[in-house]
Amino acid sequence: MTQIRLTTPLTDADVEKLRIGQQVLISGLIYTGRDAAHKRMVDLIKAGKVNELPFDPKGQIIYYVGPSPTKPGRVVGSCGPTTSYRMDPYAPELYKLGLKASIGKGKRSPEVIEAMKKYKGVYFAAIGGAAALIAKSIKSAKVIAYPDLGAEAVHEFVVEDFPVVVVNDTLGGDLYQEGIKIYAVK
Amino acid sequence: MYIFNCEQHLAKGGIKIKTINTSVITENVARMCQEANFNLGEDVMEAFKKGYEQEVSATGKDIMQILIKNAEIAREEQVPMCQDCGYAVIFLELGQDVRIEGGDLYEAITEGVRRGYTDGYLRKSIVSHPLERKNTGDNTPPVIHTKIVPGENLKITLAPKGGGSENMSQIKMMKPADGVEGVKDFVIEVAKNAGPNPCPPVILGVGIGGTMEKAALLAKEALLREIGSENEDPEMAKLEEELLEKVNNLGIGPQGLGGRTFALAVHIKTYAAHIASLPVAVNINCHAARHKEVVL
Ligand code: SF4
C-alpha cells in the first residue's frame, strides 16, 4: 500500500489532497490532549483568551492520547490513541482556529465532520491498542501545559513516520462508513 | 448462632486446612499486574495470526500485522502493550478449606495492584468517585469478584480491562418470547453500535440468563475463556460460531476501517433464568485481552 509522508505544520493544500483510506506517515511536532485539557483549552477560547492556549492550533495536529508513565531511560511510555468522540464537543472550536488534523480512534460526530469540511481539516485514526509500537515513532516528548493533569497533560511530541489512516477528509468522506459498505456481506 | 472453632474441626474431622499469608497474595497480584500488561496470551497471538491470514482487506491485514508486532515489542521490552493498562478486575476462587492470615484479604489484593501499577510504570486510570473524578494515583481500588469453592486452593485471576471496550458493552432485559433470535439481534446491534470504538478485533463475552447483575458477570467471565476453546454446551458452541460469522460479516473489520475481522471470538455463558426474564449482557474486550492467573 502506498504511504504518503507529511511533515508538520500542515497547510490547507497538504490536507486537501488527502482521501479516506490513505495511509499516512507523519513527521514533525504534534501536540497531545484528552478530555480535561480540551475542556481547559475551549474554556480559554470562549473567554477570548486565545493567546493563553498551550500552543497555537494553526497548521497543527492534536493527538488524543494519555500515555502510560515513562520508564527510566525511555522517551515516552506506551501511547496509543484514545476514543475520539469524547473530544467531539470541543474539536470544532480548534478546527476553526486553524487546526489541520486530529488523531484518535473511533467515529466523529456530524458536527466535527462538518467543521473539518468548513475549515479544511482531516481526522486520522491511529491503531488503537498498538501503543508499544506507536511509541517507537516518538523521538522526544515533553509536557508543555497542565502538568497537574498527569497523563492528560498537554505534551509536545517530535515524531518520525507516525503511522495513521485518513478516516475523514476535507470533502466530508468517512472511512468508517465507506469501509463497512465495501466489506459487509449482504 | 453456632460458631465452630477451626482447630476443633480439624481434630474431629481431620480436614486439611491450608494457610496462606496475605504477603504472598500481594506479591502475586503485583507481579500479575505487570505480566498481564506486558505479555499478551498465546491464544490471542494465535487468533491474530489466523485473523491476518483470513482478512480480506489490505488495510485490515496491515493492522493485524501491526498488532502482532505491537505485542512482540511489549513482550521483548517489557512495556505495556496498551497505554490504557485497565481497571484491575480480579476473580477469586477461594477454597473453603483455606485460611488467610496476616491481614485483610481484599486489602492485600489492593496493595498488590498499587505496587504492580506503580513499580511497573503502568497507567493509573481510576478516579475515586464517578462524578467528582479525582484520580486515585495508584490504580486502586480493584474490582473483586469472589466465589467460595470446595478445596484448599486460592485461585486469583487478574483481568485488566480497558475503558474503550468496556464503554461499548451493553445489557438488555429481554422478554422470554424474544428467544434466541432476539439474543442474536441484540449481539449484532451491540457490535454495530460499537464499530471502531472498542479497538477491534475484539472478543465478545455474552452472558445470558440469571438476574441483571448475574448476566453482566457471566459476560465478563466468558471473556476469560481461552480463545479457540470449545463451549461445553454444544448448542451454545453452535450459536457462538453463528454469531462470530454474523458480526464479522457486518464488514466493520480491524479498527473499524472495513474488513472481516471485527471479532476474534464470541464466548457465551448461560445461567438459569426467571420464568419472566431473559437478561442478555454483551461485554466487549479489545484485542488487548489481558489476563493472568495463579493458584496458591
Ligand atoms: S480499548 Fe483496549 S486496546 Fe483500545 S485503548 Fe482501550 S485498552 Fe487499549
Tab-separated table of C-alpha atoms and ligand atoms in Angstrom:
chain	number	residue	atom	x	y	z
A	1	MET	CA	0.000	0.000	0.000
A	2	THR	CA	1.379	3.449	-0.918
A	3	GLN	CA	2.073	5.670	2.025
A	4	ILE	CA	2.009	9.448	1.989
A	5	ARG	CA	4.525	11.378	4.052
A	6	LEU	CA	3.521	14.613	5.767
A	7	THR	CA	5.575	16.999	7.869
A	8	THR	CA	4.019	19.468	10.299
A	9	PRO	CA	2.989	22.278	10.294
A	10	LEU	CA	0.403	21.472	7.644
A	11	THR	CA	-1.128	23.769	5.048
A	12	ASP	CA	-4.625	23.644	3.567
A	13	ALA	CA	-3.069	22.188	0.417
A	14	ASP	CA	-1.420	19.385	2.421
A	15	VAL	CA	-4.700	18.182	3.839
A	16	GLU	CA	-6.909	18.918	0.840
A	17	LYS	CA	-5.164	16.287	-1.218
A	18	LEU	CA	-5.776	13.555	1.367
A	19	ARG	CA	-8.506	11.000	0.765
A	20	ILE	CA	-10.124	8.485	3.090
A	21	GLY	CA	-8.344	5.136	3.358
A	22	GLN	CA	-4.883	6.523	2.619
A	23	GLN	CA	-2.086	5.531	4.962
A	24	VAL	CA	-0.006	8.495	6.089
A	25	LEU	CA	3.310	8.752	7.942
A	26	ILE	CA	3.583	11.959	9.966
A	27	SER	CA	6.827	13.655	10.989
A	28	GLY	CA	7.477	16.824	12.963
A	29	LEU	CA	5.787	18.287	16.033
A	30	ILE	CA	2.417	17.077	17.266
A	31	TYR	CA	0.510	18.006	20.427
A	32	THR	CA	-1.457	15.792	22.788
A	33	GLY	CA	-4.670	16.402	24.639
A	34	ARG	CA	-7.551	14.461	26.143
A	35	ASP	CA	-10.840	15.377	27.801
A	36	ALA	CA	-9.619	17.624	30.608
A	37	ALA	CA	-7.051	19.531	28.503
A	38	HIS	CA	-9.645	20.093	25.789
A	39	LYS	CA	-12.077	21.493	28.287
A	40	ARG	CA	-9.478	23.962	29.528
A	41	MET	CA	-8.452	24.999	26.008
A	42	VAL	CA	-12.009	25.556	24.833
A	43	ASP	CA	-12.848	27.474	28.012
A	44	LEU	CA	-9.943	29.808	27.132
A	45	ILE	CA	-11.175	30.221	23.567
A	46	LYS	CA	-14.686	31.007	24.789
A	47	ALA	CA	-13.284	33.576	27.216
A	48	GLY	CA	-11.455	35.254	24.336
A	49	LYS	CA	-8.026	34.265	25.709
A	50	VAL	CA	-6.724	32.524	22.594
A	51	ASN	CA	-3.194	33.781	23.273
A	52	GLU	CA	-3.135	31.756	26.516
A	53	LEU	CA	-3.584	28.412	24.712
A	54	PRO	CA	-0.723	25.924	25.302
A	55	PHE	CA	0.058	26.108	21.544
A	56	ASP	CA	-1.247	27.950	18.508
A	57	PRO	CA	-3.532	25.436	16.744
A	58	LYS	CA	-2.889	26.951	13.304
A	59	GLY	CA	-1.467	24.298	10.973
A	60	GLN	CA	-1.027	21.808	13.820
A	61	ILE	CA	-2.095	18.278	14.688
A	62	ILE	CA	-3.561	17.215	18.005
A	63	TYR	CA	-3.278	13.625	19.193
A	64	TYR	CA	-5.862	12.251	21.610
A	65	VAL	CA	-3.727	10.239	23.995
A	66	GLY	CA	-2.896	9.742	27.645
A	67	PRO	CA	0.465	7.919	27.667
A	68	SER	CA	1.450	5.376	30.290
A	69	PRO	CA	4.273	6.610	32.582
A	70	THR	CA	7.732	6.788	31.040
A	71	LYS	CA	10.079	4.033	32.169
A	72	PRO	CA	13.546	5.322	33.113
A	73	GLY	CA	15.782	5.637	30.074
A	74	ARG	CA	12.942	5.841	27.586
A	75	VAL	CA	11.448	8.743	25.618
A	76	VAL	CA	7.817	8.097	26.440
A	77	GLY	CA	5.501	5.384	27.743
A	78	SER	CA	3.124	3.379	25.598
A	79	CYS	CA	0.859	5.775	23.777
A	80	GLY	CA	-1.917	4.623	21.502
A	81	PRO	CA	-4.999	6.723	20.733
A	82	THR	CA	-7.994	7.156	22.998
A	83	THR	CA	-11.593	7.161	21.735
A	84	SER	CA	-12.224	10.451	19.970
A	85	TYR	CA	-15.951	11.020	20.481
A	86	ARG	CA	-15.299	12.402	23.948
A	87	MET	CA	-13.453	15.313	22.308
A	88	ASP	CA	-16.265	15.975	19.800
A	89	PRO	CA	-17.852	18.818	21.774
A	90	TYR	CA	-14.525	20.693	21.691
A	91	ALA	CA	-12.995	19.801	18.320
A	92	PRO	CA	-14.900	22.280	16.062
A	93	GLU	CA	-13.534	25.252	18.058
A	94	LEU	CA	-9.978	24.092	17.411
A	95	TYR	CA	-10.506	23.416	13.701
A	96	LYS	CA	-11.959	26.921	13.488
A	97	LEU	CA	-8.656	28.286	14.786
A	98	GLY	CA	-6.759	26.500	12.027
A	99	LEU	CA	-6.076	23.055	13.495
A	100	LYS	CA	-5.402	20.859	10.455
A	101	ALA	CA	-5.807	17.403	11.913
A	102	SER	CA	-6.675	15.326	14.925
A	103	ILE	CA	-5.559	11.775	15.599
A	104	GLY	CA	-7.597	9.306	17.634
A	105	LYS	CA	-9.739	6.241	17.221
A	106	GLY	CA	-13.444	5.829	16.608
A	107	LYS	CA	-16.229	7.779	14.938
A	108	ARG	CA	-16.629	11.575	14.947
A	109	SER	CA	-19.902	13.447	15.265
A	110	PRO	CA	-21.604	15.094	12.274
A	111	GLU	CA	-20.646	18.484	13.795
A	112	VAL	CA	-16.944	17.616	13.766
A	113	ILE	CA	-17.138	16.236	10.227
A	114	GLU	CA	-18.890	19.441	9.155
A	115	ALA	CA	-16.235	21.585	10.859
A	116	MET	CA	-13.492	19.676	9.029
A	117	LYS	CA	-15.201	20.372	5.706
A	118	LYS	CA	-15.692	24.022	6.514
A	119	TYR	CA	-12.256	24.801	7.939
A	120	LYS	CA	-10.237	22.330	5.840
A	121	GLY	CA	-9.221	19.747	8.358
A	122	VAL	CA	-8.900	15.984	8.494
A	123	TYR	CA	-9.207	13.206	11.056
A	124	PHE	CA	-6.708	10.399	11.244
A	125	ALA	CA	-7.055	7.061	13.014
A	126	ALA	CA	-4.037	5.640	14.764
A	127	ILE	CA	-4.134	1.933	15.537
A	128	GLY	CA	-5.971	1.626	18.846
A	129	GLY	CA	-4.039	-0.517	21.259
A	130	ALA	CA	-0.834	-0.592	19.192
A	131	ALA	CA	0.651	1.583	21.900
A	132	ALA	CA	4.082	-0.010	22.321
A	133	LEU	CA	4.670	0.147	18.566
A	134	ILE	CA	3.424	3.720	18.196
A	135	ALA	CA	5.800	4.837	20.965
A	136	LYS	CA	8.684	3.838	18.667
A	137	SER	CA	7.856	6.692	16.279
A	138	ILE	CA	8.063	9.282	19.063
A	139	LYS	CA	11.555	10.698	19.205
A	140	SER	CA	11.132	13.186	22.024
A	141	ALA	CA	8.373	14.199	24.391
A	142	LYS	CA	7.819	16.997	26.846
A	143	VAL	CA	4.919	18.342	28.851
A	144	ILE	CA	4.135	21.912	27.765
A	145	ALA	CA	0.981	22.618	29.758
A	146	TYR	CA	-1.300	21.411	32.545
A	147	PRO	CA	1.180	19.095	34.333
A	148	ASP	CA	-1.392	18.778	37.103
A	149	LEU	CA	-3.434	16.596	34.756
A	150	GLY	CA	-0.838	13.795	34.793
A	151	ALA	CA	-1.319	11.501	31.782
A	152	GLU	CA	-3.826	14.044	30.478
A	153	ALA	CA	-1.334	16.928	30.385
A	154	VAL	CA	-0.569	18.577	27.028
A	155	HIS	CA	2.628	17.066	25.590
A	156	GLU	CA	4.674	18.152	22.623
A	157	PHE	CA	5.954	15.132	20.693
A	158	VAL	CA	8.574	15.118	17.972
A	159	VAL	CA	7.519	12.226	15.748
A	160	GLU	CA	9.040	10.433	12.827
A	161	ASP	CA	6.887	8.369	10.482
A	162	PHE	CA	3.998	8.180	12.925
A	163	PRO	CA	1.541	5.780	11.203
A	164	VAL	CA	-2.106	6.814	10.669
A	165	VAL	CA	-5.001	6.254	8.268
A	166	VAL	CA	-7.219	9.025	6.843
A	167	VAL	CA	-10.754	8.491	8.190
A	168	ASN	CA	-12.410	11.849	7.419
A	169	ASP	CA	-11.164	14.068	4.604
A	170	THR	CA	-11.950	17.686	3.712
A	171	LEU	CA	-14.732	16.523	1.376
A	172	GLY	CA	-16.733	15.051	4.257
A	173	GLY	CA	-15.803	11.452	3.397
A	174	ASP	CA	-15.968	8.919	6.233
A	175	LEU	CA	-13.936	5.713	6.037
A	176	TYR	CA	-15.861	4.204	8.957
A	177	GLN	CA	-18.953	4.251	6.750
A	178	GLU	CA	-17.380	3.547	3.381
A	179	GLY	CA	-15.110	0.741	4.605
A	180	ILE	CA	-18.039	-1.141	6.067
A	181	LYS	CA	-20.010	-0.803	2.830
A	182	ILE	CA	-17.205	-2.474	0.881
A	183	TYR	CA	-16.805	-5.453	3.187
A	184	ALA	CA	-20.309	-6.040	4.546
A	185	VAL	CA	-21.835	-9.340	3.428
A	186	LYS	CA	-25.444	-8.707	2.464
B	1	MET	CA	-25.803	-18.838	66.363
B	2	TYR	CA	-23.142	-21.514	66.453
B	3	ILE	CA	-19.517	-20.619	65.983
B	4	PHE	CA	-17.272	-23.535	65.150
B	5	ASN	CA	-13.692	-23.334	66.109
B	6	CYS	CA	-11.365	-24.190	63.265
B	7	GLU	CA	-8.943	-26.276	65.259
B	8	GLN	CA	-11.715	-28.327	66.854
B	9	HIS	CA	-12.955	-29.041	63.385
B	10	LEU	CA	-9.545	-30.225	62.378
B	11	ALA	CA	-9.226	-32.526	65.311
B	12	LYS	CA	-12.610	-34.162	64.798
B	13	GLY	CA	-12.905	-34.386	61.035
B	14	GLY	CA	-9.251	-34.481	60.002
B	15	ILE	CA	-9.952	-31.821	57.358
B	16	LYS	CA	-6.785	-30.248	55.960
B	17	ILE	CA	-6.651	-26.514	56.207
B	18	LYS	CA	-4.173	-24.552	54.150
B	19	THR	CA	-2.877	-21.276	55.473
B	20	ILE	CA	-1.929	-18.535	53.022
B	21	ASN	CA	-0.231	-15.351	54.127
B	22	THR	CA	-1.521	-12.084	52.709
B	23	SER	CA	2.022	-11.005	51.782
B	24	VAL	CA	2.175	-13.890	49.276
B	25	ILE	CA	-1.108	-12.694	47.789
B	26	THR	CA	0.127	-9.113	47.481
B	27	GLU	CA	3.350	-10.231	45.746
B	28	ASN	CA	1.498	-12.408	43.280
B	29	VAL	CA	-1.048	-9.743	42.394
B	30	ALA	CA	1.707	-7.149	41.888
B	31	ARG	CA	3.613	-9.494	39.584
B	32	MET	CA	0.498	-10.407	37.614
B	33	CYS	CA	-0.418	-6.738	37.003
B	34	GLN	CA	2.860	-6.277	35.166
B	35	GLU	CA	2.873	-9.639	33.401
B	36	ALA	CA	-0.661	-9.228	32.141
B	37	ASN	CA	0.124	-5.812	30.665
B	38	PHE	CA	3.438	-6.836	29.073
B	39	ASN	CA	2.772	-10.361	27.823
B	40	LEU	CA	-0.234	-10.987	25.617
B	41	GLY	CA	-1.564	-14.563	25.876
B	42	GLU	CA	-0.566	-17.151	23.294
B	43	ASP	CA	-4.213	-17.781	22.438
B	44	VAL	CA	-4.687	-14.139	21.438
B	45	MET	CA	-1.476	-14.190	19.382
B	46	GLU	CA	-2.681	-17.312	17.571
B	47	ALA	CA	-6.013	-15.605	16.892
B	48	PHE	CA	-4.159	-12.559	15.461
B	49	LYS	CA	-2.252	-14.816	13.077
B	50	LYS	CA	-5.425	-16.545	11.980
B	51	GLY	CA	-7.082	-13.151	11.540
B	52	TYR	CA	-4.169	-11.968	9.443
B	53	GLU	CA	-4.476	-14.959	7.137
B	54	GLN	CA	-8.231	-14.698	6.789
B	55	GLU	CA	-8.575	-10.926	6.481
B	56	VAL	CA	-9.653	-9.787	3.025
B	57	SER	CA	-8.970	-6.054	3.334
B	58	ALA	CA	-5.399	-4.909	2.650
B	59	THR	CA	-5.533	-2.263	5.399
B	60	GLY	CA	-7.078	-4.858	7.699
B	61	LYS	CA	-4.179	-7.213	7.025
B	62	ASP	CA	-1.697	-4.409	7.735
B	63	ILE	CA	-3.436	-3.753	11.043
B	64	MET	CA	-3.322	-7.403	12.084
B	65	GLN	CA	0.385	-7.395	11.370
B	66	ILE	CA	0.874	-4.209	13.396
B	67	LEU	CA	-0.922	-5.785	16.348
B	68	ILE	CA	1.318	-8.859	16.227
B	69	LYS	CA	4.364	-6.595	16.106
B	70	ASN	CA	3.000	-4.472	18.955
B	71	ALA	CA	2.533	-7.498	21.218
B	72	GLU	CA	6.060	-8.667	20.374
B	73	ILE	CA	7.565	-5.279	21.272
B	74	ALA	CA	5.638	-5.189	24.547
B	75	ARG	CA	6.880	-8.650	25.493
B	76	GLU	CA	10.503	-8.061	24.465
B	77	GLU	CA	10.846	-4.655	26.068
B	78	GLN	CA	8.507	-5.365	28.999
B	79	VAL	CA	6.351	-2.301	28.365
B	80	PRO	CA	2.545	-2.149	28.386
B	81	MET	CA	1.000	-3.303	25.100
B	82	CYS	CA	-1.601	-0.551	25.505
B	83	GLN	CA	-1.347	2.769	27.320
B	84	ASP	CA	-4.695	2.031	28.958
B	85	CYS	CA	-3.464	-0.516	31.481
B	86	GLY	CA	-7.017	-1.067	32.563
B	87	TYR	CA	-9.211	-1.380	35.587
B	88	ALA	CA	-7.796	-4.221	37.705
B	89	VAL	CA	-10.629	-6.750	37.708
B	90	ILE	CA	-9.964	-9.733	39.939
B	91	PHE	CA	-11.730	-13.056	40.200
B	92	LEU	CA	-11.058	-15.003	43.359
B	93	GLU	CA	-11.875	-18.637	43.826
B	94	LEU	CA	-11.364	-19.185	47.489
B	95	GLY	CA	-11.305	-22.791	48.651
B	96	GLN	CA	-13.413	-23.266	51.754
B	97	ASP	CA	-10.523	-25.050	53.472
B	98	VAL	CA	-8.177	-22.088	53.114
B	99	ARG	CA	-7.311	-19.810	55.992
B	100	ILE	CA	-5.938	-16.362	55.187
B	101	GLU	CA	-3.531	-14.997	57.731
B	102	GLY	CA	-1.616	-11.755	58.053
B	103	GLY	CA	-4.433	-9.312	57.481
B	104	ASP	CA	-7.347	-8.350	55.291
B	105	LEU	CA	-7.536	-10.357	52.049
B	106	TYR	CA	-9.019	-7.550	49.954
B	107	GLU	CA	-6.527	-5.057	51.351
B	108	ALA	CA	-3.705	-7.439	50.382
B	109	ILE	CA	-5.022	-7.563	46.820
B	110	THR	CA	-5.422	-3.791	46.690
B	111	GLU	CA	-1.830	-3.391	47.848
B	112	GLY	CA	-0.735	-5.773	45.092
B	113	VAL	CA	-2.487	-3.644	42.480
B	114	ARG	CA	-0.970	-0.496	43.944
B	115	ARG	CA	2.565	-1.935	43.770
B	116	GLY	CA	2.151	-3.583	40.397
B	117	TYR	CA	0.886	-0.419	38.699
B	118	THR	CA	3.395	1.850	40.398
B	119	ASP	CA	6.527	-0.300	40.025
B	120	GLY	CA	5.591	-1.396	36.504
B	121	TYR	CA	5.106	2.147	35.160
B	122	LEU	CA	1.537	1.211	34.278
B	123	ARG	CA	-1.034	3.924	33.693
B	124	LYS	CA	-3.270	4.803	36.609
B	125	SER	CA	-6.748	5.197	35.202
B	126	ILE	CA	-9.043	5.063	38.217
B	127	VAL	CA	-10.942	8.005	39.719
B	128	SER	CA	-12.193	7.681	43.276
B	129	HIS	CA	-15.728	8.930	42.649
B	130	PRO	CA	-17.591	8.582	39.348
B	131	LEU	CA	-18.863	12.169	39.481
B	132	GLU	CA	-16.089	14.015	41.292
B	133	ARG	CA	-13.494	12.201	39.155
B	134	LYS	CA	-10.256	12.620	41.074
B	135	ASN	CA	-7.541	10.133	40.096
B	136	THR	CA	-6.566	7.831	42.970
B	137	GLY	CA	-2.987	7.865	41.682
B	138	ASP	CA	-2.271	4.156	42.083
B	139	ASN	CA	-4.981	2.469	40.016
B	140	THR	CA	-6.793	1.243	43.127
B	141	PRO	CA	-9.296	0.115	44.114
B	142	PRO	CA	-9.637	-3.075	42.095
B	143	VAL	CA	-12.987	-4.691	41.339
B	144	ILE	CA	-13.031	-8.052	43.127
B	145	HIS	CA	-15.448	-10.914	42.460
B	146	THR	CA	-15.239	-13.741	44.976
B	147	LYS	CA	-16.504	-17.276	44.727
B	148	ILE	CA	-16.214	-19.760	47.566
B	149	VAL	CA	-15.423	-23.218	46.215
B	150	PRO	CA	-14.586	-26.604	47.739
B	151	GLY	CA	-10.936	-27.397	48.321
B	152	GLU	CA	-7.809	-25.887	49.763
B	153	ASN	CA	-6.600	-23.607	46.986
B	154	LEU	CA	-6.872	-19.923	46.289
B	155	LYS	CA	-7.073	-19.105	42.597
B	156	ILE	CA	-6.525	-15.483	41.631
B	157	THR	CA	-7.313	-14.337	38.116
B	158	LEU	CA	-6.438	-10.791	37.115
B	159	ALA	CA	-8.039	-9.311	34.007
B	160	PRO	CA	-7.083	-5.639	33.455
B	161	LYS	CA	-9.956	-4.083	31.493
B	162	GLY	CA	-9.624	-1.144	29.119
B	163	GLY	CA	-12.167	1.654	29.168
B	164	GLY	CA	-12.654	1.931	25.396
B	165	SER	CA	-14.092	-1.533	25.017
B	166	GLU	CA	-15.899	-1.534	28.372
B	167	ASN	CA	-17.759	1.621	27.298
B	168	MET	CA	-19.209	-0.129	24.254
B	169	SER	CA	-20.634	-3.029	26.306
B	170	GLN	CA	-24.376	-3.281	26.902
B	171	ILE	CA	-27.026	-5.150	28.854
B	172	LYS	CA	-30.658	-5.676	27.981
B	173	MET	CA	-33.515	-7.239	29.883
B	174	MET	CA	-35.290	-9.072	27.066
B	175	LYS	CA	-38.602	-10.863	27.010
B	176	PRO	CA	-38.520	-14.676	27.105
B	177	ALA	CA	-40.520	-14.543	23.861
B	178	ASP	CA	-37.622	-12.766	22.160
B	179	GLY	CA	-35.801	-16.109	22.291
B	180	VAL	CA	-32.569	-16.946	20.563
B	181	GLU	CA	-33.372	-14.689	17.594
B	182	GLY	CA	-33.717	-11.758	19.960
B	183	VAL	CA	-30.382	-12.591	21.544
B	184	LYS	CA	-28.684	-12.721	18.142
B	185	ASP	CA	-30.197	-9.399	17.082
B	186	PHE	CA	-29.027	-7.770	20.294
B	187	VAL	CA	-25.437	-9.050	19.983
B	188	ILE	CA	-25.295	-7.820	16.381
B	189	GLU	CA	-26.753	-4.456	17.387
B	190	VAL	CA	-24.095	-4.058	20.094
B	191	ALA	CA	-21.334	-4.890	17.601
B	192	LYS	CA	-22.713	-2.449	15.021
B	193	ASN	CA	-23.039	0.301	17.536
B	194	ALA	CA	-19.512	-0.278	18.858
B	195	GLY	CA	-17.899	-0.126	15.402
B	196	PRO	CA	-14.316	1.158	15.643
B	197	ASN	CA	-14.515	2.393	19.258
B	198	PRO	CA	-13.537	-0.763	21.206
B	199	CYS	CA	-10.331	-1.244	19.146
B	200	PRO	CA	-11.394	-4.211	17.040
B	201	PRO	CA	-10.524	-7.034	16.628
B	202	VAL	CA	-12.465	-7.772	19.800
B	203	ILE	CA	-13.726	-10.705	21.805
B	204	LEU	CA	-17.420	-10.677	22.641
B	205	GLY	CA	-18.416	-12.103	26.008
B	206	VAL	CA	-22.132	-12.860	26.077
B	207	GLY	CA	-23.930	-13.607	29.336
B	208	ILE	CA	-27.435	-14.997	29.018
B	209	GLY	CA	-29.745	-15.626	31.961
B	210	GLY	CA	-29.630	-15.104	35.715
B	211	THR	CA	-30.555	-11.691	37.029
B	212	MET	CA	-29.340	-8.380	35.678
B	213	GLU	CA	-26.025	-8.357	37.541
B	214	LYS	CA	-25.524	-12.089	37.027
B	215	ALA	CA	-25.799	-11.697	33.249
B	216	ALA	CA	-23.170	-8.943	33.314
B	217	LEU	CA	-20.843	-11.100	35.392
B	218	LEU	CA	-21.358	-14.102	33.105
B	219	ALA	CA	-20.416	-11.943	30.133
B	220	LYS	CA	-17.205	-10.856	31.818
B	221	GLU	CA	-16.369	-14.412	32.925
B	222	ALA	CA	-16.935	-15.602	29.356
B	223	LEU	CA	-14.081	-13.322	28.267
B	224	LEU	CA	-11.669	-15.317	30.425
B	225	ARG	CA	-12.112	-18.472	28.370
B	226	GLU	CA	-9.202	-19.368	26.143
B	227	ILE	CA	-9.745	-18.301	22.535
B	228	GLY	CA	-10.208	-21.320	20.341
B	229	SER	CA	-11.571	-23.498	23.165
B	230	GLU	CA	-14.907	-25.158	22.663
B	231	ASN	CA	-18.032	-24.236	24.637
B	232	GLU	CA	-19.109	-27.212	26.777
B	233	ASP	CA	-22.700	-26.745	25.665
B	234	PRO	CA	-22.902	-27.906	22.017
B	235	GLU	CA	-25.886	-25.668	21.286
B	236	MET	CA	-24.043	-22.621	22.608
B	237	ALA	CA	-20.939	-23.652	20.678
B	238	LYS	CA	-23.020	-23.530	17.512
B	239	LEU	CA	-24.506	-20.183	18.483
B	240	GLU	CA	-21.018	-18.788	19.123
B	241	GLU	CA	-19.925	-19.826	15.650
B	242	GLU	CA	-23.005	-18.340	14.026
B	243	LEU	CA	-22.648	-15.058	15.902
B	244	LEU	CA	-18.947	-14.801	15.055
B	245	GLU	CA	-19.741	-15.136	11.385
B	246	LYS	CA	-22.603	-12.649	11.599
B	247	VAL	CA	-20.679	-9.911	13.423
B	248	ASN	CA	-17.706	-10.324	11.108
B	249	ASN	CA	-19.968	-10.115	8.077
B	250	LEU	CA	-21.015	-6.629	9.185
B	251	GLY	CA	-17.814	-5.506	7.419
B	252	ILE	CA	-16.530	-3.427	10.348
B	253	GLY	CA	-13.119	-5.100	10.239
B	254	PRO	CA	-9.938	-4.422	12.207
B	255	GLN	CA	-10.073	-0.952	13.792
B	256	GLY	CA	-13.431	-0.408	12.075
B	257	LEU	CA	-11.719	0.582	8.825
B	258	GLY	CA	-13.505	-2.117	6.842
B	259	GLY	CA	-12.845	-5.848	6.671
B	260	ARG	CA	-13.988	-9.167	8.051
B	261	THR	CA	-12.115	-9.451	11.338
B	262	PHE	CA	-14.197	-7.454	13.775
B	263	ALA	CA	-14.226	-10.244	16.355
B	264	LEU	CA	-11.679	-12.958	17.076
B	265	ALA	CA	-14.179	-14.951	19.109
B	266	VAL	CA	-17.643	-14.957	20.670
B	267	HIS	CA	-17.881	-16.641	24.071
B	268	ILE	CA	-21.231	-17.408	25.665
B	269	LYS	CA	-22.028	-18.278	29.270
B	270	THR	CA	-25.521	-19.100	30.459
B	271	TYR	CA	-27.307	-19.491	33.787
B	272	ALA	CA	-30.807	-20.355	34.948
B	273	ALA	CA	-33.312	-17.543	34.343
B	274	HIS	CA	-36.558	-16.440	35.976
B	275	ILE	CA	-39.752	-17.515	34.183
B	276	ALA	CA	-40.379	-13.851	33.365
B	277	SER	CA	-36.912	-12.770	32.212
B	278	LEU	CA	-34.227	-13.153	29.591
B	279	PRO	CA	-31.305	-10.935	30.611
B	280	VAL	CA	-28.561	-10.623	27.993
B	281	ALA	CA	-25.258	-8.843	28.537
B	282	VAL	CA	-22.543	-8.273	25.963
B	283	ASN	CA	-19.144	-7.387	27.378
B	284	ILE	CA	-16.616	-6.365	24.754
B	285	ASN	CA	-12.924	-6.968	25.217
B	286	CYS	CA	-10.473	-5.285	22.903
B	287	HIS	CA	-7.563	-7.141	21.314
B	288	ALA	CA	-5.527	-6.237	24.417
B	289	ALA	CA	-7.267	-9.204	26.031
B	290	ARG	CA	-5.141	-9.441	29.124
B	291	HIS	CA	-5.404	-11.988	31.870
B	292	LYS	CA	-3.173	-13.901	34.214
B	293	GLU	CA	-3.939	-16.428	36.889
B	294	VAL	CA	-2.215	-18.100	39.772
B	295	VAL	CA	-3.223	-20.936	42.071
B	296	LEU	CA	-1.896	-20.672	45.620
C	1	SF4	S1	-9.990	-0.460	24.129
C	1	SF4	FE1	-8.317	-1.829	24.706
C	1	SF4	S2	-6.789	-1.673	23.086
C	1	SF4	FE2	-8.191	0.066	22.913
C	1	SF4	S3	-7.204	1.721	24.032
C	1	SF4	FE3	-8.599	0.703	25.450
C	1	SF4	S4	-7.402	-0.888	26.466
C	1	SF4	FE4	-6.246	-0.221	24.699
